[in-house]
XYZ file of C-alpha atoms in Angstrom:
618
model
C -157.477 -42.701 40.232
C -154.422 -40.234 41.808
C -156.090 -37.636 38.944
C -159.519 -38.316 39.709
C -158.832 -37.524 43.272
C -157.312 -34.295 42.825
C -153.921 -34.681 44.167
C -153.748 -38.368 45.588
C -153.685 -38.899 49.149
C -153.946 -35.483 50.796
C -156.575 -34.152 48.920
C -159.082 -37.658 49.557
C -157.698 -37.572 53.430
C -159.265 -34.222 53.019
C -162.801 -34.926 51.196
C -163.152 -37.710 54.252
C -162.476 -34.968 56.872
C -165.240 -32.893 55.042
C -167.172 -35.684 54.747
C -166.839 -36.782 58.427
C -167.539 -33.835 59.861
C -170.549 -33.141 57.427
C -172.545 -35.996 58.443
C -170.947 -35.076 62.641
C -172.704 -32.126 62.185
C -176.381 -33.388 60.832
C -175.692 -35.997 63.678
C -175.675 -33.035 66.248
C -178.525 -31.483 64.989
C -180.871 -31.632 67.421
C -178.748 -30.596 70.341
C -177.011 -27.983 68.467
C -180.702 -26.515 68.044
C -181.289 -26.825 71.692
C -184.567 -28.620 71.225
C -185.777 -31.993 72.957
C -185.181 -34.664 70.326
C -187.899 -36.955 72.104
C -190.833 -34.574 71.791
C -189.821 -33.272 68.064
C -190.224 -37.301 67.442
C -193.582 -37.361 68.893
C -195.209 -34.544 67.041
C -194.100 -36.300 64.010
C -195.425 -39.333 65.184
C -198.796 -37.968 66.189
C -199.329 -34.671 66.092
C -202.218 -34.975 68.488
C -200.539 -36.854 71.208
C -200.037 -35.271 74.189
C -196.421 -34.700 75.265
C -196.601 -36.417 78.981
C -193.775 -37.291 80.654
C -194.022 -41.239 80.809
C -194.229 -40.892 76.733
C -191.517 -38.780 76.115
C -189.341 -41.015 78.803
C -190.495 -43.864 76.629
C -188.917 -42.464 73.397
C -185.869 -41.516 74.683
C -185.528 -45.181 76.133
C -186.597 -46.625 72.838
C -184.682 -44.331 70.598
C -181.000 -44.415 73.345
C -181.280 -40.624 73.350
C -179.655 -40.504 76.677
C -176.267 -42.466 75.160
C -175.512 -38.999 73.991
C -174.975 -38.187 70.068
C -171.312 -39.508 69.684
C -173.113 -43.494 70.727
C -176.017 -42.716 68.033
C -173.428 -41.577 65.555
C -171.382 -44.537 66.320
C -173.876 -47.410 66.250
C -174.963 -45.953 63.173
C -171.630 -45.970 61.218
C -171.189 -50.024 62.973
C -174.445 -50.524 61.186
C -173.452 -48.569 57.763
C -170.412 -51.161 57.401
C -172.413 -54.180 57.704
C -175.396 -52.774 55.383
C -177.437 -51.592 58.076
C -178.335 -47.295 58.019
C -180.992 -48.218 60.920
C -184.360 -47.978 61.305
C -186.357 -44.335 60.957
C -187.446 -42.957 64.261
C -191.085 -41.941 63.121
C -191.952 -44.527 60.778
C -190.023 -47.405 62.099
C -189.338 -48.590 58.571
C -185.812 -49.775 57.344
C -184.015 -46.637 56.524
C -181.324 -47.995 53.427
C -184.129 -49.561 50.900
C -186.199 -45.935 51.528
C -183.606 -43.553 50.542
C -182.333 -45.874 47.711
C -186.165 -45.720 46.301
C -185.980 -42.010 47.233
C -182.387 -41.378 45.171
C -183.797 -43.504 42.346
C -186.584 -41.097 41.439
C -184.543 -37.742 42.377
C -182.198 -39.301 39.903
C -185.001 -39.876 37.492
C -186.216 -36.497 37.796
C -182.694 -35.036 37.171
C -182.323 -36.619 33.599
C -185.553 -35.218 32.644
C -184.240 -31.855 33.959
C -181.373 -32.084 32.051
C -183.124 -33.276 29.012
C -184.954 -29.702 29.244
C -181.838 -27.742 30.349
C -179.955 -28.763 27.468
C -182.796 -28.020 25.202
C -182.839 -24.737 27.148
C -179.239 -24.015 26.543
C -179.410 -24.802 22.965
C -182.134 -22.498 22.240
C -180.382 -19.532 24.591
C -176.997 -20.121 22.235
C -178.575 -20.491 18.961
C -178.148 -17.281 17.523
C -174.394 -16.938 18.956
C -173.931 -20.615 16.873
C -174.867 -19.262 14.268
C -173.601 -15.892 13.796
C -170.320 -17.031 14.946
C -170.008 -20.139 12.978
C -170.500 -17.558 10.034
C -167.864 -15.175 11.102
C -170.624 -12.401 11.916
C -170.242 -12.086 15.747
C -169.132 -8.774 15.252
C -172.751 -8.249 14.438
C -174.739 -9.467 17.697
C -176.137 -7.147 19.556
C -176.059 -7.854 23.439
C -179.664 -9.514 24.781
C -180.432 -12.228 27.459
C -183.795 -10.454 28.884
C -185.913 -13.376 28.718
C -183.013 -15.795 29.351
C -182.359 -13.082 32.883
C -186.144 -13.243 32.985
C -186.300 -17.146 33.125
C -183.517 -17.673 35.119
C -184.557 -15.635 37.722
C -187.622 -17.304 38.569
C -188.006 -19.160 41.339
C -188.315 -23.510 40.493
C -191.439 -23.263 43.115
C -193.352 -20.696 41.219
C -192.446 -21.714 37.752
C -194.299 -25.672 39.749
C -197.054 -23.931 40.842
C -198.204 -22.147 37.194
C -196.811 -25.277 35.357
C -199.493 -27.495 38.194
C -202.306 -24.707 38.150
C -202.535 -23.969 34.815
C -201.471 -27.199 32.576
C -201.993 -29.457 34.458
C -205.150 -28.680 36.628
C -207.132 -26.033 34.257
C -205.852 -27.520 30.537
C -205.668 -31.691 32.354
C -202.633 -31.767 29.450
C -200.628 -33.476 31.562
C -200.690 -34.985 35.059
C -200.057 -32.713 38.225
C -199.883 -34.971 41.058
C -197.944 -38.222 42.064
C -194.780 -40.353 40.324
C -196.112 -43.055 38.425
C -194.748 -42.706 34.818
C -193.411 -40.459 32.044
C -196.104 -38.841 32.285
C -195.499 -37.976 35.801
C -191.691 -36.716 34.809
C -193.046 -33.637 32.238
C -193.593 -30.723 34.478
C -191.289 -30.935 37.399
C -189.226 -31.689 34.696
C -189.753 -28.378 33.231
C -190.180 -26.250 36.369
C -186.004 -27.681 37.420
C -185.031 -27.626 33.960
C -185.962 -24.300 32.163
C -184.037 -22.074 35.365
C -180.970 -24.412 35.189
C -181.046 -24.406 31.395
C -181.417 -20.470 31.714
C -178.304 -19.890 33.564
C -176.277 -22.399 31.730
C -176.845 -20.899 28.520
C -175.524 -17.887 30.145
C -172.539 -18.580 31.219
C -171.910 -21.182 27.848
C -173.105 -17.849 25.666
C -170.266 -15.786 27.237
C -167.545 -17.896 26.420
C -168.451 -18.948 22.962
C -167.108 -15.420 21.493
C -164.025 -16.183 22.925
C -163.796 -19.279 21.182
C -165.201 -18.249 17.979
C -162.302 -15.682 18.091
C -159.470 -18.031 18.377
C -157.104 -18.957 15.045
C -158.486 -22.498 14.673
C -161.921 -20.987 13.772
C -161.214 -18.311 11.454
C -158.659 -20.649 9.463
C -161.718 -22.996 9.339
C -164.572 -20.514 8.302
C -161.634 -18.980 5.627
C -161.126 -22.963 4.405
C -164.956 -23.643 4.316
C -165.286 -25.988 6.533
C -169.193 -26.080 7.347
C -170.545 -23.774 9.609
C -172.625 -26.667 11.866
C -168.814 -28.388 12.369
C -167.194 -24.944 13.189
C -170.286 -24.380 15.545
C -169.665 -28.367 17.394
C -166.364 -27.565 18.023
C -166.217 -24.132 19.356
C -169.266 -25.640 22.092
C -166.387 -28.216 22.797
C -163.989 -25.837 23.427
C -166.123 -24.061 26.134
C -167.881 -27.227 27.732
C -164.934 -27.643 30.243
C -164.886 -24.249 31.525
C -168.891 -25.425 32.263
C -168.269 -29.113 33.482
C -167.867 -28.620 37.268
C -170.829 -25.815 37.328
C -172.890 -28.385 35.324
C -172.141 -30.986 38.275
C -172.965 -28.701 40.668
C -176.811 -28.371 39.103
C -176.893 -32.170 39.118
C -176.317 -32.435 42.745
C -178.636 -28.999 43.265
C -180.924 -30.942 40.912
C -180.935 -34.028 42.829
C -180.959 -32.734 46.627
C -182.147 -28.994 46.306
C -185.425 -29.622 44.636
C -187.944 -29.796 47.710
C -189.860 -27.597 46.661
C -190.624 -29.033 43.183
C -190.739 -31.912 44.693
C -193.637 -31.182 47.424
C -195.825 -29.369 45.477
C -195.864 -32.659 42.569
C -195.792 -34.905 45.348
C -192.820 -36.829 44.423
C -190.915 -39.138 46.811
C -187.437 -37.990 46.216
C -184.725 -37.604 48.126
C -184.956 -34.179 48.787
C -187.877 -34.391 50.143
C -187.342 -37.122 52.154
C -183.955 -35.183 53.621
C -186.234 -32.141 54.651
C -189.014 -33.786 56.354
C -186.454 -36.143 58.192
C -185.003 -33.092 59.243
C -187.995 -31.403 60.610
C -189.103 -34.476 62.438
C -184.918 -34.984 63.539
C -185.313 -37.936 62.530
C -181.821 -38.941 62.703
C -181.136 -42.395 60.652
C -183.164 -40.988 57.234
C -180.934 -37.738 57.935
C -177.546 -39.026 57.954
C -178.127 -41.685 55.525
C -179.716 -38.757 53.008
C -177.110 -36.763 53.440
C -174.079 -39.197 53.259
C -175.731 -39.991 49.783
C -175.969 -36.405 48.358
C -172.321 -36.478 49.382
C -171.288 -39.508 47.819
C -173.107 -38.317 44.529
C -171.851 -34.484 44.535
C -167.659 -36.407 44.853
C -169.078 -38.892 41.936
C -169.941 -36.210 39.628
C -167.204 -33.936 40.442
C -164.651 -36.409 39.833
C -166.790 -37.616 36.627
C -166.792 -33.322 35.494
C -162.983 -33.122 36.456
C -162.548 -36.252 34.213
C -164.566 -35.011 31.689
C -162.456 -32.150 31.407
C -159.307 -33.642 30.865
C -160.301 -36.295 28.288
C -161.328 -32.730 26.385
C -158.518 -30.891 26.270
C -155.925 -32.465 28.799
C -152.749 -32.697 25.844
C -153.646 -28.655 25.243
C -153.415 -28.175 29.088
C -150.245 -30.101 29.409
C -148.553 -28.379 26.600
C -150.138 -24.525 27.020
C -151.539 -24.839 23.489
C -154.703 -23.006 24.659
C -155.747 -19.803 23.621
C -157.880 -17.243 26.379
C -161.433 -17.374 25.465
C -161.565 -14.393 27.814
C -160.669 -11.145 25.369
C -161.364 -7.790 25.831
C -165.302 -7.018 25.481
C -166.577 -4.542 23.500
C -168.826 -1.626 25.777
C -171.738 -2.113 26.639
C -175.053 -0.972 25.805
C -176.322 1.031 28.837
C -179.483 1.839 27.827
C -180.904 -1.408 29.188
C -179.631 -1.358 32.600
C -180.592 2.264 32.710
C -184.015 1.376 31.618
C -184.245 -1.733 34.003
C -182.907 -0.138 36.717
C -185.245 2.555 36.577
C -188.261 0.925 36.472
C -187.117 -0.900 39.358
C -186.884 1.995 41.212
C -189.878 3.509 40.436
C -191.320 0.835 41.693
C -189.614 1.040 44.479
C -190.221 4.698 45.466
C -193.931 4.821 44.399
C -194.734 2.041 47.575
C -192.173 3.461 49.530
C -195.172 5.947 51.037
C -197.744 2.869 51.357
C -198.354 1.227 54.233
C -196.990 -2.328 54.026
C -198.754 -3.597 57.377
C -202.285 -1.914 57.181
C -204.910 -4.641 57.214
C -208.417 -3.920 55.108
C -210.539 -7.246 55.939
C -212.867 -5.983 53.214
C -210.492 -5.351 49.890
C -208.985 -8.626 50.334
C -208.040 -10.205 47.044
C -209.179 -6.915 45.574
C -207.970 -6.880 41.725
C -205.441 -3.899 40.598
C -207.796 -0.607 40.426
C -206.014 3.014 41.234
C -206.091 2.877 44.584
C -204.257 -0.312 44.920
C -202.010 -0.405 41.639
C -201.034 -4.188 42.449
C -204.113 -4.782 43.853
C -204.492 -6.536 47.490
C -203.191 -10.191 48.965
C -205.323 -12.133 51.386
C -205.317 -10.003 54.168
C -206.240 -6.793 52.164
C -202.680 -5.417 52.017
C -201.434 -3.638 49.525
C -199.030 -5.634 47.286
C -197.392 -2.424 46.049
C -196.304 -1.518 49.478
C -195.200 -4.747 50.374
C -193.137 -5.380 47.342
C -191.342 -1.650 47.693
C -190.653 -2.205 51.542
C -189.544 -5.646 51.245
C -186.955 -4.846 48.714
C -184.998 -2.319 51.187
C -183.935 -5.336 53.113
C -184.270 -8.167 50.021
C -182.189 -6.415 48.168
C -179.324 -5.106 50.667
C -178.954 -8.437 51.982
C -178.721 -9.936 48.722
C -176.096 -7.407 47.484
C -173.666 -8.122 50.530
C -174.467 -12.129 50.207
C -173.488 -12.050 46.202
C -170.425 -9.852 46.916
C -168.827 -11.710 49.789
C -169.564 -14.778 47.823
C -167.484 -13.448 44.661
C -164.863 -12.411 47.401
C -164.503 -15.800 48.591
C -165.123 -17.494 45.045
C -162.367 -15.974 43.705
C -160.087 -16.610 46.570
C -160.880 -19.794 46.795
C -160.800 -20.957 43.418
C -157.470 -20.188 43.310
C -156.828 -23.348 45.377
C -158.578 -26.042 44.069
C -157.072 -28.529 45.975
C -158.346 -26.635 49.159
C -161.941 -25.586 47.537
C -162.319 -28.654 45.137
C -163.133 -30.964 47.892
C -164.713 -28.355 50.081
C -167.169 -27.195 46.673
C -167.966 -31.145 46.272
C -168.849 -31.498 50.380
C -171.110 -28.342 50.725
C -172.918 -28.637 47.223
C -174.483 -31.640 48.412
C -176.060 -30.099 51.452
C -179.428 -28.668 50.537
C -179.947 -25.006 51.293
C -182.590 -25.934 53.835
C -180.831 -28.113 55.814
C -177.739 -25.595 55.525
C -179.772 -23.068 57.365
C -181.065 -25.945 60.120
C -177.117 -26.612 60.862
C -176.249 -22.631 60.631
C -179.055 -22.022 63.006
C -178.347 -24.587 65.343
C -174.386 -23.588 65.492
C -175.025 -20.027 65.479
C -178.897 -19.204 67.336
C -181.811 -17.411 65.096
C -180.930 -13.586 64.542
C -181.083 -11.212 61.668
C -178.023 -12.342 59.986
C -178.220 -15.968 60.375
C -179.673 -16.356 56.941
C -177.795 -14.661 55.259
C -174.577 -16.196 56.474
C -176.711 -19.811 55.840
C -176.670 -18.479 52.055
C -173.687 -17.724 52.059
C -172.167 -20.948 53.135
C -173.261 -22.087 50.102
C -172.988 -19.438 47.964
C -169.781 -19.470 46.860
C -169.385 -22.882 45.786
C -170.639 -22.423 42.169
C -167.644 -19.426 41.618
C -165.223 -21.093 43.469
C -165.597 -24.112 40.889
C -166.154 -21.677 38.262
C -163.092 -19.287 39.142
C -160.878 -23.245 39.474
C -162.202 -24.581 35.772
C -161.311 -20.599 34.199
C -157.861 -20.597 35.688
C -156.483 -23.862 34.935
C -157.188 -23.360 31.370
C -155.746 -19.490 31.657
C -152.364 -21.270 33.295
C -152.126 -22.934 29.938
C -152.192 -20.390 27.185
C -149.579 -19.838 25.251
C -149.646 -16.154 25.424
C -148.810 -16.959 29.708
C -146.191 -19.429 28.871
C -144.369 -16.837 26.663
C -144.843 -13.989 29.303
C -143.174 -17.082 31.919
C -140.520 -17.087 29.770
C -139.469 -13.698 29.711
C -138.969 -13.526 33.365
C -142.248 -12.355 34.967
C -142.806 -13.899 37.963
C -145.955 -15.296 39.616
C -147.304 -12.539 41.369
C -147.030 -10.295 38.226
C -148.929 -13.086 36.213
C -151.539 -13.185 38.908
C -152.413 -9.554 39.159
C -151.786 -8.567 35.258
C -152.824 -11.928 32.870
C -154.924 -14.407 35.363
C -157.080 -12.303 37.442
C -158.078 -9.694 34.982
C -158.696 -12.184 32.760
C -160.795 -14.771 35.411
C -162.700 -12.404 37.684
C -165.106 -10.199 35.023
C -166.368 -13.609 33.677
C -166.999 -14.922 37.504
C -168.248 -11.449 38.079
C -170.846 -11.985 35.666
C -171.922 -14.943 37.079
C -171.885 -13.465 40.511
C -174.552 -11.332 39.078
C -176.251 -13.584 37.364
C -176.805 -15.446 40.646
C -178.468 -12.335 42.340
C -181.766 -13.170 42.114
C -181.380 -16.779 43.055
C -179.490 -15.341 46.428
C -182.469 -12.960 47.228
C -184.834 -15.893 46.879
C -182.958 -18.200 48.653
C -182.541 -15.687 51.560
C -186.233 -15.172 51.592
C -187.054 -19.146 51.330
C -185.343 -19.735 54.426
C -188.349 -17.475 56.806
C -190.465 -20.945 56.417
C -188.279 -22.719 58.869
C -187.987 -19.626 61.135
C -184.773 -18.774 60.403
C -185.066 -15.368 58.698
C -187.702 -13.537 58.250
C -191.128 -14.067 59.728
C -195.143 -12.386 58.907
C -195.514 -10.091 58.963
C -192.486 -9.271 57.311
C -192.888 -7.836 53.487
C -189.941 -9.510 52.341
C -190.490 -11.016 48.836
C -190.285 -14.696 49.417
C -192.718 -14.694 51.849
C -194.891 -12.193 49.480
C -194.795 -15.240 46.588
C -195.119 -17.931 49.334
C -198.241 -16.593 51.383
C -199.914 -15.751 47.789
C -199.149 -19.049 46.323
C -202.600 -20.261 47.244
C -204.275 -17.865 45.777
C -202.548 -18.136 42.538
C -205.932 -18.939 40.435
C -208.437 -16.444 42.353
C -205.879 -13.641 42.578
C -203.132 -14.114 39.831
C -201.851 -10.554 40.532
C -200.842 -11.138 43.973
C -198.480 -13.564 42.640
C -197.487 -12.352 39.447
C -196.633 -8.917 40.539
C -193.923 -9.806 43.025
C -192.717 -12.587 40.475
C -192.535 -9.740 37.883
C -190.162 -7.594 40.438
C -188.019 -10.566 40.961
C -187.646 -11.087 36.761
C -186.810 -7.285 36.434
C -183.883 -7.628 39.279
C -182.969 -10.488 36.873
C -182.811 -9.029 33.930
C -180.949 -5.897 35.745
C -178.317 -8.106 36.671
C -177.602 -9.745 33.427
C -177.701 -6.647 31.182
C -175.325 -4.684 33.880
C -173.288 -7.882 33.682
C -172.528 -7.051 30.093
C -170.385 -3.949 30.879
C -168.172 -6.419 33.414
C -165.110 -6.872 31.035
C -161.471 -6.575 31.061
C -159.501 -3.362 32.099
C -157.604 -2.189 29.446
C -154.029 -2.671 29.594
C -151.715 0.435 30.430
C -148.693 0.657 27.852
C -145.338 1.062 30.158
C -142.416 2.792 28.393
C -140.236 0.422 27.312
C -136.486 0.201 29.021
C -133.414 1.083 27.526
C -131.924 -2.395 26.138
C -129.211 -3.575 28.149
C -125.892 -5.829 26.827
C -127.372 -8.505 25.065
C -125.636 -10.982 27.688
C -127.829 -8.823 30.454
C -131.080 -9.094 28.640
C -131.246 -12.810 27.499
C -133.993 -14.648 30.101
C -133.631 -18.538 29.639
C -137.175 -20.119 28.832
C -138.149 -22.160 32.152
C -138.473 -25.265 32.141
C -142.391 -26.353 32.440
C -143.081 -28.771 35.569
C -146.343 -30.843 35.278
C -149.521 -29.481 35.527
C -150.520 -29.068 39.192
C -153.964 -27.531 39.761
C -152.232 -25.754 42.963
C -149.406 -24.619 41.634
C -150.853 -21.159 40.117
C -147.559 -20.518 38.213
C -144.670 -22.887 37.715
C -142.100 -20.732 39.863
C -138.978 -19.529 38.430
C -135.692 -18.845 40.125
C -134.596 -15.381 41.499
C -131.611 -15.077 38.818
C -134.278 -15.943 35.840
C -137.201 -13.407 37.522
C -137.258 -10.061 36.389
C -140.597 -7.951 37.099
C -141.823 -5.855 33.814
């Protein structure tokens, strides 16, 4: 249990700080966002009840708003220890056998996404199993397009064709409601095929690595079949994947609203989100404190995971680096990608984004309009090129002061571990309620709601790379000759952590844009009639099957960004080492360096520290 914990009994008195002051916060929720709690009850009540006096007195008297948020909070945890999480303000209903029904079909719905993603993953690896299993690697040629494609989707578009078009126009499969397998298939696929996407990703730029290492080549030069080879090189990567992989679970779980609104399926995302619209504070807190509880469950089950894999080679420093140095890069793909981007770009720039034509709305692509015309008789062109101007810059500065802090965090997993496991479980939604209500609506707030979050997927990522870096042997030998930590940090961990997190950084870009963009429903960022590309793909939505193009040209732009990042990710790889002159050798007494002594594995302790005597910097 003292491993599962990370550290014993500072690191779980600090996952129930984060924890307490977590579910604080969603309890101060409606007076951080300076509204009245009793008439945000009332419209979700009855919309169409008006907000007198006597009736708003009445809720406040029913619901003890005027005992002030620290009583609520507390008769609410008195309750939670006998069993009780309270009855919902709106509904009056018990609120403890709702969100168990809730979790139980947001944990349904995650299998069947993981069932796909893993099916994804498989198919994005395939040809990396088997080239490398065969000792050809050095015969790949760099892709990913439609993986960057796929994975840059957004989970509520990839709903709406998957609804539209399968299960409306074909009837293959049933588009509404939560009733049986049938039910599971396509928000299944819509959660599954972008989580798969990235996944294979990451998995696909590791497996090289491992492919690379002695045990492999030994085997393919003893004959030892290419499918075993294959098994156990995906083995040697899945713990460098583990805590990312529980991150989608909880993302899969909580962070699906969207999926889950437009199939109409009572999970607990759902549930969270409209209980925070309505402040409805019972259903909040009790959502929320069970994201929680599962993001710590399947952190500690990753962490666990991990060590069962290869905890003897971690103790030891058997590993080898799976991170070598890359090859170049083709640039003629992120040249080409880029480029069309920009064109893009600069052919709306001169179109008015905000010029209304009542009488070419829904008008279909023609030469006037190249990407044809949404609802109001816009011009999608214009609004795609002048949305990405602020899209874009936003997203840039989100993604890089989330590497910042991914890497610098990661570094500390004792600090971040907990910290990763807290904030994962908070839905990006309901982060940008809290960051709104803390901080007031401005231009920024968004994108430091995004942020928030942001960096929890590197900082477990950067964590997972490092420990297994701290126990190569190639670092233990470099220990041993006297190099102290600092040295090891700047010229064998970082160099050999941060292009892989990098690329994943990147990889992420889209997602951030989106994300930034998804947050303008709750008027917290941007508003109509703003161009900015979330709200393009959200005000088209329903007009998906009389206008396709209005939806598929801004979903198109948001692919190509995708598929820039990913191929420019490819030329992210190690610097190349600079050869240092080599010193004149001293007496033999002078230059002998006694081997330190290794100290158990500590997922703080960066390098096992050596004394000043024993130190000498190369």
């Amino acid at each position: 249990m003292r491993s599962l914990a990370g550290g014993g009994a500072p690191a779980l008195l600090w996952r129930t700080v984060l924890v307490a002051t977590l579910v604080c916060g969603v309890g101060l929720l409606p007076w951080l966002s300076r509204t009245d709690p009793a008439l945000t009850v009332l419209r979700a009540r009855s919309a169409d009840r008006d907000p007198d006096p006597g009736t708003l007195r009445a809720i406040r008297d029913g619901l003890g708003l005027d005992d002030g948020p620290l009583a609520l909070l507390g008769r609410w945890l008195g309750g939670l220890l006998h069993g009780d999480a309270g009855t919902s303000w709106v509904s009056g209903s018990q609120v403890l056998p709702g969100v168990v029904q809730a979790l139980g079909a947001s944990l349904l719905l995650m299998a069947g996404a993981l069932v796909v993603a893993a099916g994804t993953v498989a198919a994005v690896c395939a040809r990396t199993l088997r080239l490398g299993a065969r000792g050809r690697l050095g015969a790949r040629r760099p892709g990913g397009t439609a993986t960057a494609v796929l994975a840059a989707l957004p989970e509520f578009l990839v709903a709406a064709v998957l609804a539209s078009v399968i299960g409306v126009q074909l009837g293959w499969l049933p588009a509404l409601g939560w009733y049986g397998p049938q039910w599971m298939v396509l928000p299944s696929l819509a959660l599954g095929l972008p989580a798969g996407a990235v996944l294979g990703r990451m998995l696909d730029d590791l497996l090289p690595g491992a492919f690379g290492e002695p045990w492999a080549m030994a085997a393919a030069a003893r004959g030892v079949p290419s499918r075993s080879v294959a098994r156990q090189a995906v083995r040697r990567c899945v713990p460098g994947l583990l805590p990312n992989l529980a991150l989608f679970v909880v993302g899969l779980t909580g962070g699906s609203v969207a999926v889950e609104q437009i199939f109409d399926i009572p999970g607990l995302g759902r549930l969270t989100l409209q209980a925070a619209l309505a402040q409805d504070l019972p259903v909040l807190q009790t959502g929320t404190l069970a994201l929680v509880l599962l993001a710590a469950t399947a952190g500690l089950l990753a962490r666990l995971a991990a060590r069962l894999l290869i905890g003897p080679a971690l103790r030891d420093g058997a590993l080898q680096s799976l991170h070598r140095p890359r090859p170049p890069a083709p640039r003629a793909l992120p040249l080409l990608y880029g480029g069309l981007l920009a064109a893009v770009i600069g052919f709306g720039l001169p179109r008015d984004p905000l010029a209304l034509d009542t009488l070419a709305r829904l008008h279909a692509p023609s030469p006037e309009h190249p990407f044809g015309t949404d609802g109001l008789g816009r011009d999608v062109l214009a609004r795609i090129s002048h949305g990405a101007l602020t899209t874009l810059g936003t997203a840039l500065a989100v993604s890089a002061a989330a590497l910042v802090a991914g890497l610098l965090l990661g570094l500390l997993p004792r600090v971040s571990g907990p910290l990763v496991d807290t904030l994962s479980a908070v839905p990006p939604v309901l982060a940008g309620l809290l960051v709104t209500g803390a901080m007031g609506s401005g231009p920024w707030t968004p994108a430091f709601a995004v942020a928030v979050v942001a960096w929890c997927p590197l900082a477990a990522h950067t964590s997972s790379l490092l420990r297994q870096e701290r126990a190569t042997t190639h670092l233990t030998a470099t220990r041993a000759l006297g190099a102290g930590r600092w040295y090891l940090l700047r010229h064998e961990l970082l160099p050999a952590v941060a292009p892989p997190v990098a690329r994943h950084a990147l990889l992420r870009l889209p997602g951030i844009a989106l994300s930034l963009a998804a947050l303008g429903f709750l008027g917290l960022g941007a508003q109509p009639p703003s161009p900015d590309w979330g709200l393009l793909l959200a005000e088209n939505q329903p007009y998906a099957e009389r206008a396709p193009w209005a939806v598929l040209f801004p979903a198109a732009v948001l692919a190509l960004l995708g598929a820039l990042a990913v191929t420019a990710a490819g030329g992210v790889r190690l610097p190349r080492r600079r050869t240092r002159p080599t010193r004149p050798a001293g007496p033999p007494a002078e230059r002998v360096v006694a081997a330190p002594r290794r100290q158990p594995d500590h997922p703080d302790a960066l390098l096992t520290p050596v004394s000043a005597s024993q130190t000498e910097e190369r």
